[in-house]
Amino acid sequence: MAQKPSIPKGTRDFSPEEMAKRNYIFNTIRDVYHLYGFQQIETPAMENLSTLMGKYGEEGDRLLFKILNSGDCLAGFTDEELREKNALKFAAKACEKGLRYDLTVPFARFVVQHRNDLSFPFKRYQIQPVWRADRPQKGRYREFYQCDGDVVGSDSLLNEVEFIQIMDEVFRRFGIRVCIKMNNRKILTGVAEMIREADKITDITVAMDKLDKIGLDGVNDELRSKGISEEAIAKLRPVIVMKGDNREKMAVLKEMLAGSETGLKGIEETEYILNHIETLPLAATLETDLTLARGLNYYTGTIFEVKALDVEIGSITGGGRYDNLTGVFGMDGMSGVGISFGADRIYDVLNQLDLYPADSLKTTQVMFVNFGEKEAAYLLPVMARVRAAGIRAELYPEAAKMKKQMGYADAKKIPFVALVGENEMAEGKINLKNMQSGEQESVDTDELIERLLARG
């Protein structure tokens, strides 16, 4: 007996209805990016490992899907190397390429590679899948789509202000209530200096970024495991548990970080953004969250994360400023800032809250019943006119029993069925049936088009 086929854990199939929902997400995000002057690009699914490695920190490197070299990937190994069973060494020698982990690093590579063809500042968006060798769980997948927007070639914090507006507008259109969380890596650097652990800034930020998952005690345990002293952990606690509104937090931080030039610069940048956002209408809540760290090494300034307020799920959007990302590819001094919408998590949120608009499914609006070859031939030019008017229409391909054809229309949730037999052909009429109410009326082609366009 043949084995039942399956797909890898952490990946998903999507039915036509699910794809219609996903396209609603992609198109909504795409439309908002266009409003702000962004242009679309694409990059390959695989990149050279030299492009990807070392850009995401130790944890990110571990989660990269690496691709074995073509041909005999063992040919270059000695028996001793194979007996050693060292996975890292093996991958370094047997793999030259990997699946992209995110869209930001490939974008940085794209900018450097095509710098002579681009106009700066360059505003791009990119909607493509990424892959992570993570442990699959609810809301976390090994293959998922990101919808990134980035601006490179500009130091202006007005870009951060615009990204807050973009995130707010996207989730307003979706009808999802969200909190946009904001922090600054310079503030985190100042905190590390304050507790006299500046050389362990990465360990501190990675641990703090896990607060929602492992709690304060878990964060403290992780900090201890990295060799951070009890005195430093005690000094860090007031930052982690700090309460108050955005302005109150900034006031407290100014006192705490008075001795850190970097920390004060981060506060100044955050206050600049708050000053401008306060002049704009914002549906979302904007909160400065001092535990937000975004555990990726390339962020250097403002960082963002978006949480849905009515669904228990991880962040559904994130991003930040990365002043030196292109430097690793030989292009120094290129500042950038960007965000990434997590389409798969947004999909789950919209499903749980049942927020998809009725017309997002883009189903067939009218199905013409097939009574035979003569009737089908008569209907083809009629349907051409209907489709030319922008109405989604289909003809059942065989002259099957009426019950089967009506069952097909019902299963596809087609709202109208058109019946044209010999009498209708002779009169130039169409019998139009409303599948929900059961009502039928006799109309000509123009009237059918008018009825269906009025329903949208």
Coordinates of C-alpha atoms in Angstrom, one line a residue:
M1 CA 0.0 0.0 0.0
A2 CA 1.4 3.4 -1.0
Q3 CA 2.5 5.6 1.9
K4 CA 0.2 8.6 2.4
P5 CA 2.1 11.8 1.3
S6 CA 2.8 14.5 3.8
I7 CA 4.7 17.8 4.0
P8 CA 7.5 18.8 6.3
K9 CA 6.6 20.0 9.8
G10 CA 6.4 23.8 10.1
T11 CA 5.1 24.1 6.5
R12 CA 1.5 24.4 5.2
D13 CA -0.6 23.9 2.1
F14 CA -3.1 26.6 1.3
S15 CA -6.5 25.9 -0.4
P16 CA -8.0 28.3 -3.0
E17 CA -10.1 30.0 -0.2
E18 CA -7.0 30.3 2.0
M19 CA -5.0 31.8 -0.9
A20 CA -7.7 34.3 -1.5
K21 CA -7.3 35.4 2.1
R22 CA -3.5 35.5 1.9
N23 CA -3.7 37.6 -1.3
Y24 CA -6.0 40.0 0.6
I25 CA -3.2 40.4 3.1
F26 CA -0.5 40.8 0.5
N27 CA -2.5 43.3 -1.5
T28 CA -3.5 45.4 1.5
I29 CA 0.2 45.7 2.6
R30 CA 1.3 46.3 -1.0
D31 CA -1.3 49.1 -1.4
V32 CA -0.1 50.9 1.7
Y33 CA 3.6 50.6 0.7
H34 CA 2.7 52.2 -2.6
L35 CA 1.0 55.1 -0.8
Y36 CA 4.4 55.9 0.7
G37 CA 6.4 55.6 -2.5
F38 CA 8.0 52.1 -2.1
Q39 CA 8.9 50.0 -5.1
Q40 CA 8.9 46.2 -5.3
I41 CA 12.0 43.9 -5.8
E42 CA 12.6 40.2 -5.5
T43 CA 15.8 38.2 -4.5
P44 CA 16.6 34.5 -4.9
A45 CA 15.3 31.9 -2.4
M46 CA 18.9 30.8 -1.9
E47 CA 21.9 32.9 -1.1
N48 CA 25.6 32.2 -0.7
L49 CA 26.2 31.2 2.9
S50 CA 28.9 33.8 3.0
T51 CA 26.1 36.4 2.6
L52 CA 24.0 35.0 5.4
M53 CA 26.4 33.7 8.1
G54 CA 27.3 36.1 10.9
K55 CA 24.5 38.5 10.3
Y56 CA 21.9 37.2 12.7
G57 CA 24.0 36.3 15.8
E58 CA 24.8 32.8 17.0
E59 CA 21.2 31.8 17.4
G60 CA 20.3 33.0 13.9
D61 CA 23.2 31.2 12.3
R62 CA 22.1 27.9 13.9
L63 CA 18.6 28.3 12.4
L64 CA 19.8 28.8 8.8
F65 CA 18.7 26.0 6.4
K66 CA 21.9 25.0 4.7
I67 CA 21.9 23.4 1.2
L68 CA 24.3 20.5 0.5
N69 CA 26.6 21.1 -2.5
S70 CA 25.6 19.4 -5.7
G71 CA 27.2 16.1 -6.6
D72 CA 29.2 14.1 -4.1
C73 CA 29.2 16.4 -1.1
L74 CA 31.4 14.0 0.8
A75 CA 34.2 13.9 -1.8
G76 CA 36.3 16.6 -0.1
F77 CA 36.3 15.0 3.4
T78 CA 38.9 12.7 4.9
D79 CA 37.8 9.7 6.9
E80 CA 39.0 11.4 10.0
E81 CA 36.8 14.4 9.4
L82 CA 33.8 12.2 8.8
R83 CA 34.4 10.2 12.0
E84 CA 34.6 13.4 14.0
K85 CA 30.9 14.0 13.3
N86 CA 31.2 17.7 13.9
A87 CA 28.0 19.2 12.4
L88 CA 29.3 22.8 12.2
K89 CA 32.6 21.8 10.5
F90 CA 30.7 19.5 8.1
A91 CA 28.2 22.2 7.1
A92 CA 31.0 24.8 6.6
K93 CA 32.7 22.4 4.1
A94 CA 29.7 20.6 2.5
C95 CA 27.4 23.6 2.1
E96 CA 28.0 26.8 0.1
K97 CA 24.4 28.0 -0.1
G98 CA 21.5 28.4 2.2
L99 CA 17.8 29.4 2.2
R100 CA 17.3 33.0 3.1
Y101 CA 16.5 33.6 6.8
D102 CA 14.9 37.0 6.3
L103 CA 14.6 39.6 3.5
T104 CA 16.8 42.3 5.1
V105 CA 20.3 40.8 4.6
P106 CA 19.5 39.7 1.0
F107 CA 18.3 43.3 0.5
A108 CA 21.6 44.7 1.8
R109 CA 23.4 42.4 -0.6
F110 CA 21.1 43.6 -3.4
V111 CA 21.8 47.3 -2.6
V112 CA 25.6 46.8 -2.6
Q113 CA 25.5 44.7 -5.8
H114 CA 23.3 47.1 -7.7
R115 CA 24.4 50.4 -6.1
N116 CA 25.2 52.0 -9.4
D117 CA 21.7 51.4 -10.8
L118 CA 19.8 52.7 -7.8
S119 CA 18.6 56.2 -6.7
F120 CA 19.1 57.0 -3.1
P121 CA 17.3 57.1 -0.7
F122 CA 16.0 53.8 -2.0
K123 CA 12.6 52.7 -0.8
R124 CA 11.8 49.1 -1.5
Y125 CA 9.3 46.5 -0.5
Q126 CA 9.5 42.8 -0.9
I127 CA 6.9 40.0 -0.4
Q128 CA 8.5 36.6 -0.4
P129 CA 8.9 33.4 1.7
V130 CA 11.8 32.9 4.2
W131 CA 12.9 29.7 6.0
R132 CA 14.1 29.0 9.5
A133 CA 15.2 25.7 11.0
D134 CA 13.1 26.4 14.1
R135 CA 11.0 24.1 16.3
P136 CA 7.5 24.3 14.8
Q137 CA 4.8 25.5 17.2
K138 CA 1.6 27.6 17.2
G139 CA 2.3 30.8 15.3
R140 CA 5.9 29.7 14.4
Y141 CA 6.7 28.1 11.1
R142 CA 9.7 26.9 9.2
E143 CA 8.5 28.4 6.0
F144 CA 6.6 31.7 6.1
Y145 CA 6.2 34.9 4.2
Q146 CA 7.6 38.3 5.1
C147 CA 6.4 41.6 3.7
D148 CA 9.3 43.9 4.2
G149 CA 9.7 47.6 3.6
D150 CA 13.1 49.4 3.8
V151 CA 14.6 52.8 3.2
V152 CA 18.3 52.9 2.7
G153 CA 20.5 56.0 2.1
S154 CA 18.9 58.3 4.6
D155 CA 19.7 59.0 8.3
S156 CA 16.4 60.9 8.8
L157 CA 14.2 59.8 11.7
L158 CA 11.2 60.9 9.6
N159 CA 11.6 57.4 8.1
E160 CA 10.8 55.9 11.5
V161 CA 7.8 58.2 11.8
E162 CA 6.5 57.1 8.4
F163 CA 7.0 53.4 9.3
I164 CA 4.9 53.9 12.4
Q165 CA 2.2 55.4 10.1
I166 CA 2.5 52.5 7.7
M167 CA 2.1 49.9 10.4
D168 CA -0.8 51.8 11.8
E169 CA -2.5 52.1 8.4
V170 CA -2.1 48.5 7.5
F171 CA -3.6 47.2 10.8
R172 CA -6.4 49.8 10.6
R173 CA -7.3 48.5 7.2
F174 CA -7.3 44.9 8.6
G175 CA -9.4 45.9 11.6
I176 CA -6.8 44.5 14.0
R177 CA -6.3 46.4 17.3
V178 CA -2.6 46.5 17.9
C179 CA 0.1 47.9 20.1
I180 CA 3.2 49.2 18.4
K181 CA 6.1 48.7 20.8
M182 CA 9.2 50.8 20.3
N183 CA 12.7 50.9 21.8
N184 CA 16.2 52.0 20.8
R185 CA 19.3 49.9 20.7
K186 CA 21.3 52.9 21.9
I187 CA 19.2 53.0 25.0
L188 CA 20.0 49.3 25.6
T189 CA 23.7 50.0 25.1
G190 CA 23.4 52.7 27.7
V191 CA 21.7 50.3 30.1
A192 CA 24.5 47.8 29.6
E193 CA 27.1 50.6 30.3
M194 CA 25.1 51.6 33.4
I195 CA 25.3 48.1 34.9
R196 CA 29.0 47.9 33.9
E197 CA 28.4 45.0 31.4
A198 CA 28.9 46.9 28.1
D199 CA 30.9 44.0 26.6
K200 CA 27.9 41.7 27.1
I201 CA 25.3 43.9 25.3
T202 CA 24.3 41.0 22.9
D203 CA 23.8 38.5 25.8
I204 CA 21.7 41.1 27.7
T205 CA 19.5 42.1 24.7
V206 CA 18.9 38.5 23.7
A207 CA 17.8 37.6 27.2
M208 CA 15.6 40.7 27.6
D209 CA 13.9 40.0 24.3
K210 CA 12.6 36.7 25.8
L211 CA 10.8 38.3 28.7
D212 CA 7.3 37.6 27.3
K213 CA 8.3 33.9 26.8
I214 CA 10.3 33.0 29.9
G215 CA 9.4 35.7 32.4
L216 CA 11.6 37.8 34.6
D217 CA 13.1 34.9 36.5
G218 CA 13.9 33.1 33.3
V219 CA 15.6 36.3 32.0
N220 CA 17.7 36.5 35.2
D221 CA 18.6 32.8 34.9
E222 CA 19.8 33.3 31.3
L223 CA 21.8 36.4 32.3
R224 CA 23.5 34.4 35.1
S225 CA 24.3 31.6 32.6
K226 CA 26.1 34.3 30.5
G227 CA 28.3 35.3 33.4
I228 CA 26.6 38.5 34.3
S229 CA 26.9 39.4 38.0
E230 CA 24.1 39.5 40.6
E231 CA 24.9 43.2 41.1
A232 CA 24.4 43.9 37.4
I233 CA 21.2 41.9 37.3
A234 CA 19.8 43.8 40.3
K235 CA 20.6 47.2 38.5
L236 CA 18.9 45.9 35.4
R237 CA 15.7 45.0 37.2
P238 CA 14.3 48.6 37.4
V239 CA 14.6 49.0 33.6
I240 CA 12.8 45.7 33.0
V241 CA 9.9 46.4 35.3
M242 CA 9.6 50.2 34.5
K243 CA 6.0 51.4 34.3
G244 CA 4.5 54.7 33.2
D245 CA 3.6 56.4 29.9
N246 CA 6.2 57.1 27.1
R247 CA 7.2 60.5 28.5
E248 CA 7.5 59.3 32.1
K249 CA 9.8 56.5 31.0
M250 CA 12.0 58.9 29.0
A251 CA 12.3 61.2 32.1
V252 CA 13.4 58.3 34.3
L253 CA 15.8 57.0 31.7
K254 CA 17.5 60.4 31.4
E255 CA 18.4 60.2 35.1
M256 CA 19.5 56.6 35.0
L257 CA 21.6 57.0 31.8
A258 CA 23.0 60.5 32.6
G259 CA 26.5 59.1 32.3
S260 CA 26.0 57.3 29.0
E261 CA 26.4 59.5 25.8
T262 CA 25.1 56.6 23.7
G263 CA 22.1 56.1 26.0
L264 CA 21.2 59.7 25.9
K265 CA 21.4 59.8 22.1
G266 CA 18.9 56.9 22.0
I267 CA 16.5 58.9 24.3
E268 CA 16.9 61.9 22.0
E269 CA 16.0 59.9 18.9
T270 CA 13.0 58.3 20.7
E271 CA 11.7 61.7 21.8
Y272 CA 12.1 63.1 18.3
I273 CA 9.8 60.3 17.0
L274 CA 7.3 60.8 19.9
N275 CA 7.1 64.5 19.2
H276 CA 6.2 63.9 15.5
I277 CA 3.8 61.0 16.1
E278 CA 1.8 63.1 18.7
T279 CA 0.9 65.5 15.8
L280 CA -0.6 62.6 13.7
P281 CA -3.8 60.6 14.0
L282 CA -2.9 57.1 15.1
A283 CA -5.4 54.2 15.6
A284 CA -2.8 52.0 17.3
T285 CA -1.3 52.3 20.7
L286 CA 2.4 53.4 20.6
E287 CA 4.3 52.2 23.7
T288 CA 8.0 52.5 24.5
D289 CA 9.0 49.1 25.8
L290 CA 12.5 49.0 27.4
T291 CA 12.6 45.2 27.3
L292 CA 12.1 45.1 23.5
A293 CA 15.5 44.1 22.1
R294 CA 14.8 42.4 18.7
G295 CA 17.6 39.8 19.1
L296 CA 19.3 40.5 15.8
N297 CA 22.8 41.9 15.8
Y298 CA 22.4 44.3 12.9
Y299 CA 19.9 46.8 14.6
T300 CA 21.6 50.0 15.8
G301 CA 18.9 52.5 16.6
T302 CA 15.1 52.5 16.8
I303 CA 13.4 49.1 17.0
F304 CA 9.8 48.1 16.5
E305 CA 7.5 45.3 17.3
V306 CA 3.7 45.0 16.8
K307 CA 1.5 42.9 19.1
A308 CA -2.2 42.1 18.4
L309 CA -4.3 43.1 21.4
D310 CA -7.2 40.6 20.9
V311 CA -5.3 37.4 20.1
E312 CA -2.6 35.5 22.0
I313 CA 0.2 35.2 19.4
G314 CA 3.8 36.5 19.0
S315 CA 4.8 39.7 17.3
I316 CA 3.1 40.2 13.9
T317 CA 5.4 42.9 12.7
G318 CA 8.9 44.0 13.6
G319 CA 11.9 46.0 12.4
G320 CA 14.3 48.8 13.1
R321 CA 17.3 50.9 12.1
Y322 CA 20.5 49.2 10.9
D323 CA 23.2 51.9 10.3
N324 CA 26.0 49.6 9.2
L325 CA 24.4 46.5 7.6
T326 CA 25.7 47.2 4.1
G327 CA 29.2 47.7 5.6
V328 CA 29.7 44.0 5.8
F329 CA 29.4 43.8 2.0
G330 CA 32.0 46.6 1.5
M331 CA 29.6 49.6 1.3
D332 CA 30.2 51.7 4.4
G333 CA 28.1 54.7 5.6
M334 CA 24.8 53.4 4.2
S335 CA 22.1 53.9 6.9
G336 CA 18.9 52.0 6.6
V337 CA 15.6 51.3 8.5
G338 CA 12.9 48.8 7.8
I339 CA 10.0 46.7 9.0
S340 CA 8.7 43.3 8.2
F341 CA 5.0 42.2 8.4
G342 CA 4.6 38.6 9.4
A343 CA 2.0 37.6 6.9
D344 CA 1.4 34.1 8.3
R345 CA 0.7 35.3 11.8
I346 CA -1.5 38.1 10.5
Y347 CA -3.4 35.4 8.6
D348 CA -3.9 33.5 11.8
V349 CA -5.1 36.6 13.6
L350 CA -7.5 37.6 10.9
N351 CA -8.9 34.0 10.9
Q352 CA -9.3 33.9 14.7
L353 CA -11.1 37.3 14.7
D354 CA -13.0 36.6 11.5
L355 CA -12.1 39.9 10.0
Y356 CA -11.9 39.1 6.3
P357 CA -14.3 41.2 4.2
A358 CA -16.9 39.3 2.2
D359 CA -15.5 40.3 -1.2
S360 CA -11.9 39.3 -0.3
L361 CA -12.5 35.7 -1.4
K362 CA -13.0 36.8 -5.1
T363 CA -15.2 33.7 -5.8
T364 CA -17.1 33.3 -9.1
Q365 CA -20.0 35.7 -9.1
V366 CA -22.2 33.7 -11.6
M367 CA -22.1 30.2 -13.0
F368 CA -23.8 29.3 -16.3
V369 CA -25.4 25.9 -16.3
N370 CA -24.4 23.7 -19.2
F371 CA -27.4 22.1 -21.0
G372 CA -25.5 20.8 -24.0
E373 CA -23.2 21.7 -26.9
K374 CA -25.7 24.1 -28.6
E375 CA -26.4 26.0 -25.4
A376 CA -22.7 26.2 -24.5
A377 CA -21.8 27.6 -27.9
Y378 CA -24.6 30.2 -27.5
L379 CA -23.3 31.2 -24.0
L380 CA -19.6 31.7 -24.9
P381 CA -20.1 35.2 -26.5
V382 CA -22.6 36.1 -23.7
M383 CA -20.0 35.2 -21.1
A384 CA -17.3 37.2 -23.0
R385 CA -19.5 40.3 -22.6
V386 CA -20.1 39.5 -18.9
R387 CA -16.4 39.1 -18.2
A388 CA -15.5 42.2 -20.2
A389 CA -17.7 44.1 -17.7
G390 CA -15.4 42.8 -14.9
I391 CA -17.8 40.1 -13.6
R392 CA -16.2 36.7 -12.6
A393 CA -18.1 34.1 -14.5
E394 CA -17.7 30.4 -15.4
L395 CA -19.5 27.8 -17.5
Y396 CA -19.8 24.3 -16.1
P397 CA -17.6 22.3 -18.5
E398 CA -19.9 19.3 -19.1
A399 CA -23.7 18.9 -19.6
A400 CA -23.9 17.0 -16.3
K401 CA -27.1 16.4 -14.3
M402 CA -28.6 19.6 -12.8
K403 CA -28.1 18.4 -9.3
K404 CA -24.4 18.0 -9.8
Q405 CA -24.0 21.4 -11.4
M406 CA -26.0 23.1 -8.7
G407 CA -24.0 21.2 -6.0
Y408 CA -20.8 22.5 -7.6
A409 CA -22.0 26.1 -7.5
D410 CA -23.1 25.6 -3.9
A411 CA -19.8 24.1 -2.8
K412 CA -17.9 27.1 -4.3
K413 CA -20.3 29.6 -2.7
I414 CA -21.2 31.0 -6.1
P415 CA -24.1 33.5 -5.3
F416 CA -25.8 33.3 -8.7
V417 CA -26.5 30.6 -11.3
A418 CA -27.6 31.5 -14.9
L419 CA -29.8 29.0 -16.8
V420 CA -30.2 29.3 -20.6
G421 CA -32.1 26.6 -22.4
E422 CA -33.8 26.5 -25.8
N423 CA -36.7 28.9 -24.8
E424 CA -34.3 31.4 -23.2
M425 CA -32.1 31.4 -26.4
A426 CA -35.1 32.0 -28.5
E427 CA -36.2 35.0 -26.4
G428 CA -32.6 36.3 -25.8
K429 CA -33.2 35.9 -22.0
I430 CA -31.3 34.5 -19.1
N431 CA -32.9 32.9 -16.1
L432 CA -30.9 34.2 -13.1
K433 CA -31.2 32.4 -9.8
N434 CA -30.1 33.8 -6.5
M435 CA -28.5 30.8 -4.7
Q436 CA -29.2 32.3 -1.2
S437 CA -32.8 33.3 -1.5
G438 CA -33.8 30.9 -4.3
E439 CA -35.5 33.7 -6.2
Q440 CA -35.3 33.6 -10.0
E441 CA -35.8 36.4 -12.6
S442 CA -35.7 36.5 -16.4
V443 CA -33.2 39.2 -17.6
D444 CA -31.3 40.0 -20.8
T445 CA -27.5 40.2 -20.8
D446 CA -27.3 43.9 -20.1
E447 CA -29.7 43.5 -17.1
L448 CA -27.6 40.6 -15.8
I449 CA -24.5 42.7 -15.9
E450 CA -26.3 45.6 -14.2
R451 CA -27.6 43.3 -11.4
L452 CA -24.2 41.7 -10.7
L453 CA -22.3 44.9 -10.8
A454 CA -24.7 46.5 -8.3
R455 CA -24.0 43.6 -5.9
G456 CA -20.2 44.2 -6.3

